Coordinates of C-alpha atoms and ligand atoms in Angstrom, one line a residue:
Chain A
X1 CA -2.5 10.1 -2.6
X2 CA 0.4 8.2 -4.1
X3 CA -1.6 6.2 -6.3
X4 CA -2.1 9.3 -8.2
X5 CA 1.3 9.7 -9.6
X6 CA 1.4 8.5 -12.9
X7 CA 4.9 9.0 -14.0
X8 CA 6.4 5.8 -13.9
X9 CA 3.2 4.2 -14.8
X10 CA 2.8 2.2 -18.2
X11 CA -0.4 1.5 -19.5
X12 CA -0.1 -1.3 -21.7
X13 CA -1.2 -0.9 -25.4
X14 CA -0.2 -1.2 -29.2
X15 CA -0.7 2.0 -30.7
X16 CA 1.6 3.8 -32.9
X17 CA 3.3 5.9 -30.0
X18 CA 3.6 2.7 -27.9
X19 CA 5.5 1.2 -30.8
X20 CA 7.8 4.2 -31.6
X21 CA 11.4 3.8 -30.5
X22 CA 12.1 5.3 -26.9
X23 CA 15.1 7.1 -28.1
X24 CA 13.0 8.8 -30.4
X25 CA 10.1 9.6 -28.2
X26 CA 12.6 11.0 -25.6
X27 CA 14.0 13.2 -28.3
X28 CA 10.6 14.3 -29.5
X29 CA 9.4 14.8 -26.1
X30 CA 12.2 17.3 -25.4
X31 CA 11.4 19.1 -28.5
X32 CA 7.9 19.3 -27.7
X33 CA 8.5 21.0 -24.3
X34 CA 11.3 23.4 -25.8
X35 CA 8.3 24.4 -28.1
X36 CA 6.1 24.6 -25.4
X37 CA 8.4 27.3 -23.9
X38 CA 9.1 29.1 -27.1
X39 CA 5.5 30.1 -28.0
X40 CA 3.8 32.7 -25.8
X41 CA 0.4 33.7 -27.7
X42 CA -2.8 32.4 -26.4
X43 CA -3.8 31.3 -30.2
X44 CA -0.6 28.9 -30.3
X45 CA -1.6 27.6 -27.0
X46 CA -4.9 26.6 -28.5
X47 CA -3.1 24.9 -31.4
X48 CA -0.7 23.2 -28.9
X49 CA -3.8 22.0 -27.3
X50 CA -5.4 20.3 -30.4
X51 CA -1.8 18.9 -31.4
X52 CA -1.7 17.4 -27.7
X53 CA -5.4 16.3 -27.9
X54 CA -4.7 14.6 -31.2
X55 CA -1.3 12.7 -29.5
X56 CA -3.8 11.6 -26.7
X57 CA -6.2 10.1 -29.1
X58 CA -3.6 8.2 -31.0
X59 CA -2.0 6.9 -28.3
X60 CA -5.2 5.2 -27.1
X61 CA -4.3 6.0 -23.4
X62 CA -7.8 5.9 -21.4
X63 CA -8.4 10.1 -20.7
X64 CA -8.6 9.0 -17.0
X65 CA -5.0 8.4 -16.7
X66 CA -4.3 11.7 -18.3
X67 CA -6.8 13.4 -15.7
X68 CA -5.2 11.2 -12.9
X69 CA -1.8 12.6 -13.5
X70 CA -2.8 16.4 -13.4
X71 CA -4.6 16.0 -10.0
X72 CA -1.7 15.9 -7.9
X73 CA -0.8 19.2 -9.6
X74 CA -3.9 21.0 -8.9
X75 CA -2.3 23.0 -6.0
X76 CA 0.8 23.9 -7.8
X77 CA -1.2 25.1 -10.7
X78 CA -3.6 27.1 -8.5
X79 CA -0.4 28.5 -6.5
X80 CA 0.8 29.3 -10.0
X81 CA -2.3 31.1 -11.4
X82 CA -2.7 33.1 -8.1
X83 CA 0.8 34.5 -7.9
X84 CA 1.3 35.3 -11.6
X85 CA -2.2 36.9 -11.6
X86 CA -1.4 39.6 -8.6
X87 CA 2.4 39.8 -8.6
X88 CA 2.7 40.5 -12.4
X89 CA 2.6 44.4 -13.0
X90 CA 1.0 46.1 -16.2
X91 CA -0.4 49.0 -17.6
X92 CA -4.2 47.8 -18.2
X93 CA -5.9 47.3 -14.7
X94 CA -8.8 44.9 -14.9
X95 CA -9.7 45.2 -11.3
X96 CA -8.4 47.0 -8.2
X97 CA -8.9 46.2 -4.6
X98 CA -10.9 49.0 -3.0
X99 CA -9.0 48.3 0.4
X100 CA -5.3 47.9 -1.0
X101 CA -4.5 50.0 -4.1
X102 CA -1.4 47.2 -4.5
X103 CA -4.0 44.4 -4.7
X104 CA -5.0 44.5 -8.6
X105 CA -5.2 42.4 -11.5
X106 CA -3.7 43.4 -15.0
X107 CA -4.2 42.3 -18.6
X108 CA -0.6 41.4 -18.4
X109 CA -0.9 39.5 -15.3
X110 CA -3.8 37.6 -16.4
X111 CA -2.3 36.5 -20.0
X112 CA 1.0 35.3 -17.7
X113 CA -1.2 33.5 -15.2
X114 CA -3.0 31.6 -17.9
X115 CA 0.1 31.0 -19.9
X116 CA 2.1 29.7 -17.3
X117 CA -1.1 27.3 -16.1
X118 CA -1.3 26.0 -19.6
X119 CA 2.6 25.5 -20.0
X120 CA 2.6 23.4 -16.7
X121 CA -0.5 21.5 -18.0
X122 CA 0.9 20.8 -21.5
X123 CA 4.1 19.8 -19.7
X124 CA 2.6 17.2 -17.3
X125 CA 0.3 15.9 -20.0
X126 CA 3.5 15.7 -22.5
X127 CA 5.6 13.8 -19.9
X128 CA 3.1 11.4 -18.8
X129 CA 2.3 10.6 -22.4
X130 CA 5.9 9.5 -22.6
X131 CA 5.9 7.5 -19.6
X132 CA 2.4 6.1 -20.0
X133 CA 3.2 4.6 -23.2
X134 CA 6.9 3.5 -22.6
X135 CA 7.9 0.8 -20.3
X136 CA 10.4 2.0 -17.8
X137 CA 12.9 -0.3 -19.2
X138 CA 12.5 0.9 -22.5
X139 CA 12.8 4.3 -21.3
X140 CA 16.0 3.9 -19.3
X141 CA 17.3 1.9 -22.2
X142 CA 16.6 4.9 -24.5
X143 CA 18.2 7.4 -21.9
X144 CA 21.2 5.1 -21.8
X145 CA 21.7 5.1 -25.5
X146 CA 21.2 8.5 -25.8
X147 CA 23.5 9.3 -23.2
X148 CA 26.4 6.7 -24.6
X149 CA 28.3 9.3 -26.8
X150 CA 29.0 11.4 -23.6
X151 CA 30.9 8.3 -22.1
X152 CA 33.9 9.9 -23.9
X153 CA 33.6 12.7 -21.4
X154 CA 33.4 10.2 -18.5
X155 CA 29.4 10.3 -18.2
X156 CA 28.9 7.2 -16.6
X157 CA 25.5 6.5 -18.9
X158 CA 24.9 3.0 -18.0
X159 CA 25.1 3.6 -14.0
X160 CA 22.7 6.7 -14.6
X161 CA 20.3 4.4 -16.6
X162 CA 20.7 1.6 -13.6
X163 CA 19.9 4.1 -11.1
X164 CA 17.0 5.5 -13.0
X165 CA 15.7 1.9 -13.5
X166 CA 16.0 0.8 -9.7
X167 CA 14.2 4.3 -8.9
X168 CA 11.4 3.8 -11.0
X169 CA 11.1 0.3 -10.1
X170 CA 10.9 1.1 -6.4
X171 CA 8.4 3.9 -6.7
X172 CA 5.3 1.4 -6.3
X173 CA 7.0 -0.5 -3.8
X174 CA 7.5 2.4 -1.4
X175 CA 4.2 3.9 -2.0
X176 CA 2.8 0.5 -0.7
X177 CA 5.1 0.6 2.3
X178 CA 4.3 4.0 3.1
X179 CA 0.5 3.5 2.9
X180 CA 0.9 0.4 5.0
X181 CA 2.9 2.2 7.6
X182 CA 0.4 5.0 7.4
X183 CA -2.3 2.7 8.3
X184 CA -0.5 0.6 11.0
X185 CA 0.3 3.9 12.9
X186 CA -3.3 5.3 12.4
X187 CA -4.3 2.0 14.1
X188 CA -2.2 3.3 17.1
X189 CA -4.2 6.4 16.9
X190 CA -2.0 8.6 15.3
X191 CA -3.7 11.7 13.6
X192 CA -2.1 13.1 10.5
X193 CA -4.8 15.5 9.7
X194 CA -5.4 18.0 12.3
X195 CA -3.0 20.6 14.3
X196 CA -0.9 23.4 13.3
X197 CA 2.1 23.0 10.6
X198 CA 4.3 22.1 13.6
X199 CA 2.3 19.2 14.8
X200 CA 1.8 18.1 11.4
X201 CA 5.4 17.9 10.7
X202 CA 5.9 16.0 14.2
X203 CA 3.4 13.8 13.1
X204 CA 5.4 12.4 9.9
X205 CA 8.3 11.0 12.2
X206 CA 6.4 7.7 12.9
X207 CA 6.0 7.6 9.0
X208 CA 9.5 8.5 7.9
X209 CA 11.7 6.5 10.3
X210 CA 10.1 3.2 9.4
X211 CA 10.1 4.2 5.6
X212 CA 13.9 5.1 5.7
X213 CA 14.8 2.1 7.6
X214 CA 12.8 -0.2 5.3
X215 CA 14.2 1.6 2.0
X216 CA 18.0 1.3 3.2
X217 CA 17.2 -2.5 4.2
X218 CA 15.8 -3.0 0.6
X219 CA 18.8 -1.1 -1.0
X220 CA 21.1 -3.3 0.7
X221 CA 19.5 -6.2 0.1
X222 CA 19.2 -5.2 -3.5
X223 CA 22.9 -4.5 -3.7
X224 CA 24.0 -8.0 -2.1
X225 CA 21.5 -9.7 -4.7
X226 CA 23.1 -7.9 -7.3
X227 CA 26.5 -9.0 -6.3
X228 CA 25.9 -12.2 -6.0
X229 CA 24.5 -12.6 -9.6
X230 CA 28.0 -11.1 -10.6
X231 CA 26.6 -7.8 -11.8
X232 CA 29.1 -5.3 -12.8
X233 CA 28.4 -2.2 -15.2
X234 CA 31.1 -3.5 -17.7
X235 CA 31.3 -2.3 -21.1
X236 CA 30.1 -5.5 -23.0
X237 CA 26.6 -6.0 -21.7
X238 CA 24.1 -7.0 -24.4
X239 CA 20.4 -6.3 -24.1
X240 CA 17.6 -8.9 -24.6
X241 CA 15.5 -6.5 -26.7
X242 CA 17.2 -4.7 -29.2
X243 CA 15.8 -1.0 -30.2
X244 CA 14.9 -0.5 -33.5
X245 CA 13.8 2.3 -35.7
X246 CA 11.0 1.8 -38.0
X247 CA 8.9 4.0 -40.2
X248 CA 7.0 5.0 -37.6
X249 CA 9.5 6.8 -35.8
X250 CA 10.5 8.5 -39.1
X251 CA 6.9 9.4 -39.5
X252 CA 6.5 10.7 -36.1
X253 CA 9.8 12.5 -36.4
X254 CA 8.7 14.3 -39.6
X255 CA 5.2 15.3 -37.9
X256 CA 6.8 16.7 -35.0
X257 CA 9.2 18.8 -37.0
X258 CA 6.8 19.9 -39.2
X259 CA 4.7 20.9 -36.5
X260 CA 7.7 22.6 -34.7
X261 CA 8.5 24.5 -37.7
X262 CA 5.1 25.8 -38.3
X263 CA 4.7 27.0 -34.7
X264 CA 8.1 28.8 -34.8
X265 CA 7.3 30.7 -37.8
X266 CA 3.8 31.7 -36.8
X267 CA 5.4 32.7 -33.4
X268 CA 8.0 34.7 -35.5
X269 CA 5.2 36.8 -37.4
Chain B
X1 CA -20.6 -8.4 19.7
X2 CA -19.6 -7.5 16.3
X3 CA -22.0 -7.7 13.7
X4 CA -21.0 -7.3 9.8
X5 CA -23.8 -6.9 7.4
X6 CA -23.6 -7.1 3.6
X7 CA -20.0 -5.8 3.8
X8 CA -18.4 -5.4 0.1
X9 CA -15.1 -3.6 -0.5
X10 CA -13.8 -3.0 -4.3
X11 CA -10.3 -1.6 -4.7
X12 CA -10.0 1.0 -7.1
X13 CA -13.3 1.1 -8.3
X14 CA -14.1 2.1 -11.5
X15 CA -10.4 1.6 -12.9
X16 CA -9.4 -1.1 -15.3
X17 CA -7.8 -2.8 -12.6
X18 CA -10.7 -2.5 -10.0
X19 CA -11.0 -5.8 -7.7
X20 CA -13.8 -7.1 -5.4
X21 CA -11.8 -8.1 -2.6
X22 CA -14.6 -8.6 -0.3
X23 CA -17.9 -9.6 -1.6
X24 CA -21.0 -9.2 0.2
X25 CA -20.4 -11.0 3.4
X26 CA -22.3 -11.1 6.8
X27 CA -21.6 -12.5 10.1
X28 CA -21.6 -12.1 13.8
X29 CA -18.8 -12.4 16.3
X30 CA -19.8 -13.1 20.2
X31 CA -17.8 -11.0 22.6
X32 CA -15.1 -12.8 24.1
X33 CA -14.7 -15.0 20.9
X34 CA -11.2 -16.1 19.8
X35 CA -11.8 -16.4 16.4
X36 CA -9.3 -17.5 13.4
X37 CA -9.9 -16.3 9.9
X38 CA -8.2 -18.6 7.3
X39 CA -8.1 -18.6 3.4
X40 CA -5.7 -18.7 0.8
X41 CA -3.7 -15.7 -0.3
X42 CA -5.8 -13.0 -1.8
X43 CA -9.1 -14.3 -0.4
X44 CA -9.7 -11.1 1.3
X45 CA -8.7 -11.4 4.8
X46 CA -6.5 -8.4 5.4
X47 CA -8.9 -6.1 3.3
X48 CA -11.6 -7.6 5.7
X49 CA -9.9 -6.8 9.1
X50 CA -9.2 -3.3 8.0
X51 CA -12.8 -2.2 8.0
X52 CA -13.0 -3.1 12.0
X53 CA -11.2 -0.1 13.1
X54 CA -12.2 2.1 9.9
X55 CA -8.9 2.1 8.2
X56 CA -11.0 1.0 5.0
X57 CA -14.7 2.4 4.4
X58 CA -16.6 -0.1 3.1
X59 CA -18.0 0.2 -0.6
X60 CA -21.1 -1.3 0.8
X61 CA -22.5 -2.8 4.1
X62 CA -22.1 -1.8 7.6
X63 CA -20.2 -3.2 10.9
X64 CA -21.5 -2.6 14.3
X65 CA -19.2 -3.3 17.4
X66 CA -21.2 -3.2 20.7
X67 CA -24.1 -1.2 18.8
X68 CA -21.7 1.4 17.7
X69 CA -21.7 1.7 13.9
X70 CA -17.9 2.1 13.0
X71 CA -18.6 2.2 9.2
X72 CA -20.6 5.6 9.9
X73 CA -18.3 8.5 9.1
X74 CA -19.6 10.4 11.9
X75 CA -18.6 7.8 14.4
X76 CA -15.4 9.4 16.2
X77 CA -12.4 7.6 14.8
X78 CA -10.0 7.9 18.0
X79 CA -12.9 6.2 19.8
X80 CA -12.8 3.3 17.5
X81 CA -9.1 2.9 17.4
X82 CA -9.2 3.1 21.1
X83 CA -11.7 0.1 21.2
X84 CA -10.6 -2.1 18.3
X85 CA -6.8 -2.8 18.2
X86 CA -5.2 -3.8 14.7
X87 CA -1.8 -5.4 14.5
X88 CA -0.8 -5.7 10.9
X89 CA 1.5 -8.2 9.2
X90 CA 4.9 -7.7 10.0
X91 CA 3.8 -5.1 12.7
X92 CA 7.7 -4.8 13.4
X93 CA 8.0 -2.5 10.5
X94 CA 6.2 0.4 12.1
X95 CA 8.7 0.5 14.9
X96 CA 10.3 4.0 14.8
X97 CA 10.8 5.3 18.6
X98 CA 14.1 5.6 20.5
X99 CA 13.2 3.1 23.3
X100 CA 10.9 0.3 23.3
X101 CA 9.0 1.9 26.0
X102 CA 8.5 5.1 24.2
X103 CA 7.1 3.0 21.1
X104 CA 4.8 1.0 23.2
X105 CA 3.6 4.4 24.9
X106 CA 2.8 5.7 21.3
X107 CA -0.8 4.6 21.4
X108 CA -1.6 5.5 24.9
X109 CA -0.1 8.8 24.4
X110 CA -2.4 9.6 21.3
X111 CA -5.4 8.8 23.4
X112 CA -4.0 11.8 25.5
X113 CA -3.9 9.7 28.9
X114 CA -1.9 10.6 32.2
X115 CA 1.8 9.5 32.4
X116 CA 1.0 7.5 35.2
X117 CA -1.5 5.4 33.2
X118 CA 0.5 5.2 30.4
X119 CA 3.3 3.9 32.5
X120 CA 0.9 1.2 34.0
X121 CA -0.3 0.2 30.6
X122 CA 3.3 -0.2 29.0
X123 CA 4.7 -2.3 31.7
X124 CA 1.3 -4.3 31.7
X125 CA 1.3 -5.0 28.2
X126 CA 5.2 -5.5 27.9
X127 CA 4.8 -8.2 30.5
X128 CA 1.7 -9.6 28.5
X129 CA 4.0 -10.4 25.6
X130 CA 6.9 -11.4 27.6
X131 CA 9.3 -8.4 27.3
X132 CA 11.5 -8.3 30.2
X133 CA 11.6 -4.9 32.0
X134 CA 15.2 -4.1 30.9
X135 CA 14.4 -4.3 27.4
X136 CA 12.0 -1.4 27.6
X137 CA 14.9 1.1 27.8
X138 CA 16.7 -0.4 24.6
X139 CA 16.2 1.0 20.9
X140 CA 13.7 -1.4 19.4
X141 CA 16.0 -2.0 16.4
X142 CA 18.5 -3.7 18.9
X143 CA 15.9 -6.5 19.6
X144 CA 15.7 -9.9 18.2
X145 CA 13.0 -10.6 15.4
X146 CA 10.4 -12.2 17.8
X147 CA 11.1 -9.5 20.3
X148 CA 10.5 -6.3 17.7
X149 CA 7.2 -8.4 16.8
X150 CA 6.1 -8.6 20.5
X151 CA 7.0 -5.0 21.2
X152 CA 5.0 -4.2 18.0
X153 CA 1.9 -6.0 19.6
X154 CA 2.4 -4.6 22.9
X155 CA 2.3 -1.4 21.3
X156 CA -1.4 -2.0 20.1
X157 CA -2.3 -4.1 23.4
X158 CA -1.2 -0.9 25.4
X159 CA -4.4 1.0 24.1
X160 CA -6.6 -1.9 26.0
X161 CA -9.0 -2.6 23.1
X162 CA -12.0 -4.4 23.5
X163 CA -11.3 -6.1 20.2
X164 CA -7.8 -7.1 19.2
X165 CA -7.1 -8.2 15.8
X166 CA -3.7 -9.5 14.5
X167 CA -3.0 -10.3 10.8
X168 CA -0.7 -13.3 10.7
X169 CA 0.9 -12.8 14.1
X170 CA 3.4 -15.8 13.4
X171 CA 4.5 -15.3 9.8
X172 CA 8.0 -15.5 9.3
X173 CA 9.1 -16.3 13.0
X174 CA 11.0 -19.3 13.7
X175 CA 9.0 -22.2 15.6
X176 CA 10.4 -20.9 19.0
X177 CA 9.1 -17.1 18.5
X178 CA 6.1 -18.7 17.2
X179 CA 5.2 -20.9 20.1
X180 CA 5.8 -17.8 22.5
X181 CA 3.4 -15.8 20.5
X182 CA 0.7 -18.1 20.5
X183 CA 1.1 -18.9 24.1
X184 CA 0.9 -15.2 25.0
X185 CA -2.1 -14.8 22.8
X186 CA -3.8 -17.8 24.4
X187 CA -2.8 -16.4 27.9
X188 CA -4.5 -13.1 27.0
X189 CA -7.5 -14.7 25.7
X190 CA -7.8 -16.4 29.3
X191 CA -7.1 -13.4 31.3
X192 CA -9.4 -11.2 29.6
X193 CA -12.7 -13.3 29.0
X194 CA -14.5 -10.0 27.8
X195 CA -11.6 -9.2 25.0
X196 CA -12.7 -10.2 21.6
X197 CA -9.4 -11.7 19.6
X198 CA -9.6 -12.2 16.0
X199 CA -6.4 -13.6 14.1
X200 CA -5.5 -14.6 10.6
X201 CA -3.6 -17.5 10.1
X202 CA -2.0 -19.8 7.4
X203 CA -1.1 -22.3 10.1
X204 CA -4.0 -25.0 10.6
X205 CA -2.0 -26.3 13.6
X206 CA -1.9 -22.9 15.3
X207 CA -5.6 -22.3 14.5
X208 CA -6.3 -25.9 15.8
X209 CA -4.3 -24.8 19.1
X210 CA -6.0 -21.6 19.8
X211 CA -9.4 -20.9 18.0
X212 CA -12.7 -21.4 19.4
X213 CA -14.1 -20.5 16.0
X214 CA -13.0 -20.3 12.5
X215 CA -14.2 -18.1 9.6
X216 CA -13.0 -19.7 6.2
X217 CA -12.8 -17.0 3.3
X218 CA -12.6 -17.9 -0.2
X219 CA -12.3 -15.2 -3.0
X220 CA -13.9 -12.6 -0.9
X221 CA -16.7 -14.6 0.3
X222 CA -17.3 -16.7 3.4
X223 CA -16.9 -20.4 2.8
X224 CA -17.5 -21.6 6.4
X225 CA -18.0 -20.3 9.7
X226 CA -18.4 -22.7 12.8
X227 CA -16.7 -24.0 15.8
X228 CA -13.2 -25.3 15.1
X229 CA -14.2 -28.7 15.2
X230 CA -17.1 -27.9 12.9
X231 CA -15.0 -26.5 10.1
X232 CA -12.3 -29.1 10.5
X233 CA -14.7 -31.9 10.2
X234 CA -15.2 -30.7 6.7
X235 CA -11.6 -31.4 5.4
X236 CA -13.1 -32.3 1.8
X237 CA -14.5 -28.9 1.4
X238 CA -11.4 -26.8 2.9
X239 CA -9.5 -29.0 0.4
X240 CA -11.4 -27.7 -2.5
X241 CA -10.8 -24.2 -1.9
X242 CA -7.0 -24.9 -1.4
X243 CA -6.7 -25.0 2.4
X244 CA -5.4 -27.8 4.7
X245 CA -6.5 -29.3 8.0
X246 CA -4.2 -30.1 10.8
X247 CA -2.3 -33.1 10.3
X248 CA -4.1 -35.0 13.0
X249 CA -7.3 -34.3 11.3
X250 CA -5.9 -35.6 8.2
X251 CA -4.7 -38.7 9.8
X252 CA -8.0 -39.3 11.4
X253 CA -9.9 -38.5 8.2
X254 CA -7.8 -41.3 6.2
X255 CA -8.7 -43.8 9.0
X256 CA -12.2 -43.0 8.6
X257 CA -11.8 -43.7 4.8
X258 CA -10.4 -46.9 5.6
X259 CA -13.4 -47.9 7.6
X260 CA -12.4 -47.4 11.0
X261 CA -15.0 -46.0 13.2
X262 CA -13.6 -42.5 14.7
X263 CA -15.4 -39.2 15.1
X264 CA -14.2 -36.8 12.1
X265 CA -14.1 -33.6 14.5
X266 CA -10.5 -34.3 16.0
X267 CA -8.0 -31.5 15.7
X268 CA -5.8 -31.5 18.5
X269 CA -3.3 -34.1 19.1
X270 CA -4.4 -34.1 22.8
X271 CA -7.8 -35.1 22.3
X272 CA -6.6 -37.4 19.2
X273 CA -4.4 -39.6 21.4
X274 CA -7.1 -40.3 24.0
X275 CA -9.6 -41.3 21.0
X276 CA -6.8 -43.6 19.5
X277 CA -5.8 -45.0 23.1
X278 CA -9.5 -46.1 23.6
X279 CA -9.4 -47.3 20.2
X280 CA -6.4 -49.7 20.8
X281 CA -7.7 -50.9 24.2
X282 CA -11.0 -51.7 22.5
X283 CA -9.2 -53.6 19.8
X284 CA -7.1 -55.5 22.3
X285 CA -10.1 -56.7 24.3
X286 CA -12.1 -58.1 21.4
Ligands
ADP1 N1 -4.1 -1.5 -1.9 C1 -4.7 -2.6 -2.8 N2 -5.2 -2.4 -3.8 C2 -5.7 -3.1 -5.0 N3 -5.8 -4.6 -4.7 C3 -5.5 -4.6 -3.7 C4 -5.1 -4.0 -2.6 N4 -4.8 -4.5 -1.5 C5 -5.3 -6.2 -1.8 N5 -5.6 -6.1 -3.2 C6 -6.2 -7.4 -3.8 O1 -7.4 -7.8 -2.9 C7 -7.4 -8.8 -2.7 C8 -7.4 -9.1 -1.7 O2 -6.4 -9.2 -1.0 P1 -6.1 -9.3 0.5 O3 -7.2 -8.7 1.4 O4 -4.8 -8.6 1.1 O5 -5.9 -10.8 0.8 P2 -5.4 -11.8 1.9 O6 -4.8 -11.1 3.1 O7 -6.5 -12.7 2.2 O8 -4.1 -12.3 1.3 C9 -6.3 -9.6 -3.6 O9 -6.6 -10.1 -4.9 C10 -5.3 -8.3 -3.9 O10 -4.5 -8.6 -5.0
MG2 MG1 -3.2 -10.6 4.0

């Protein structure tokens, strides 16, 4: 289950998207997400789909990874679809339950449900594409640089970036650890799959207690290791890899901005 | 008897990083055997042993334990786990209860045994691993490293398995803690002649001290499988796949190379000292 989480997973490559500057990629991803929430016609979603497919293709990230990222979302997607489908009120009734008049599907409900699902799908694809093509280090460096101007108003940009780096670094470690603990408890006859919700919640205790203990222990060890190498978040840290914007970033920004303008104009009229 | 037939396991099959960790292995383990599994890191030992209690489902092949196919999805999992106890590497990381007693009782409780039976089993397995009774009411997190390890082993032993499997049971312990665990395993084997014990080890000295048979793994395959003396007699082959032999065997094999006539299947210091004493006596008599 944890292996399916693709956020924080990097797929090595040398495509134009891989070679983009992390800062630009983050900003353009934000623009992508904003755009996603601006549009609300099915036709524009289709255009958006084509554009996203284009991004996936030029990134040369295997399609499997994109699908894998969507898998853990499946239940959320179904849930969103069902809720929107039945809860949204509207004029044009498409279907009505013969048993209970309140249970009906309207044209408006259907539109909203489809829109919400598409929004979530594109949201996941867009953000996965960012993390799949940017190493976690570059990503956090990028965020740090983008937050830097906020240092003036006492936002600890370096510390935030460090925290994120550490969190991302430990996702695979902790998921491996979780898997191992689950197996060890299963070997002792623990059953996580059957019973009602109370029983299942209780069954989590033998996993969570060891997991927390080891996570705290790791945090402690890491803090000591950082301390003993004289880590401090001082102002004058330099980087091994300097970020540099190239013509790729200029071109990508151009394409993305042009696309945004196009979408917004169509949306308006 | 345990019968493994054509077992293959591939991690992340179909993904770019797929890895064949166990590659078409077949072997048999007689009931009551004390088997050591050795092999360099990444040779597939841990993957192999997780198949015996159905934690991993083989990509191909099957395992039968006393005629029951544990790789068949229809076989009752609880039944398998009752019969096959698996102690993971660093098992102390799985401790979670308030008291050592409750932690050891976790397995028997899952088996839905009566309270009196659980108590009996907790006490006897604590005794078997050398945990004194007053430790049972302590928190497992107050114990020393070696005691934690033993509490965790007791937690599996308390399920009274027919097959007991331990993945590197002495890893990361000091020499004293190591000797204690090895001693307890040896006693366990002597007192339960019907219990089959499998253990993964990196220490050839430990293997020499305990095992009756040795299974050598290399790149997911079986490189050797035989009695401990048979396997250690082939030090050349073991070295080729990056493994060692006990130091006393190494010494013996060097003496053989220098032209001294001794048997090559020596692997315990006790046995060696007898042979060497005789050799010296003979030399003096000439
Ligand atoms: N959960 C896993 N996912 C992917 N590959 C794994 C996993 N566990 C082990 N492997 C790989 O399978 C091979 C065998 O590993 P393992 O059975 O742990 O070997 P050993 O216990 O002999 O050191 C190694 O190459 C290892 O990298
Ligand atoms: Mg291992």
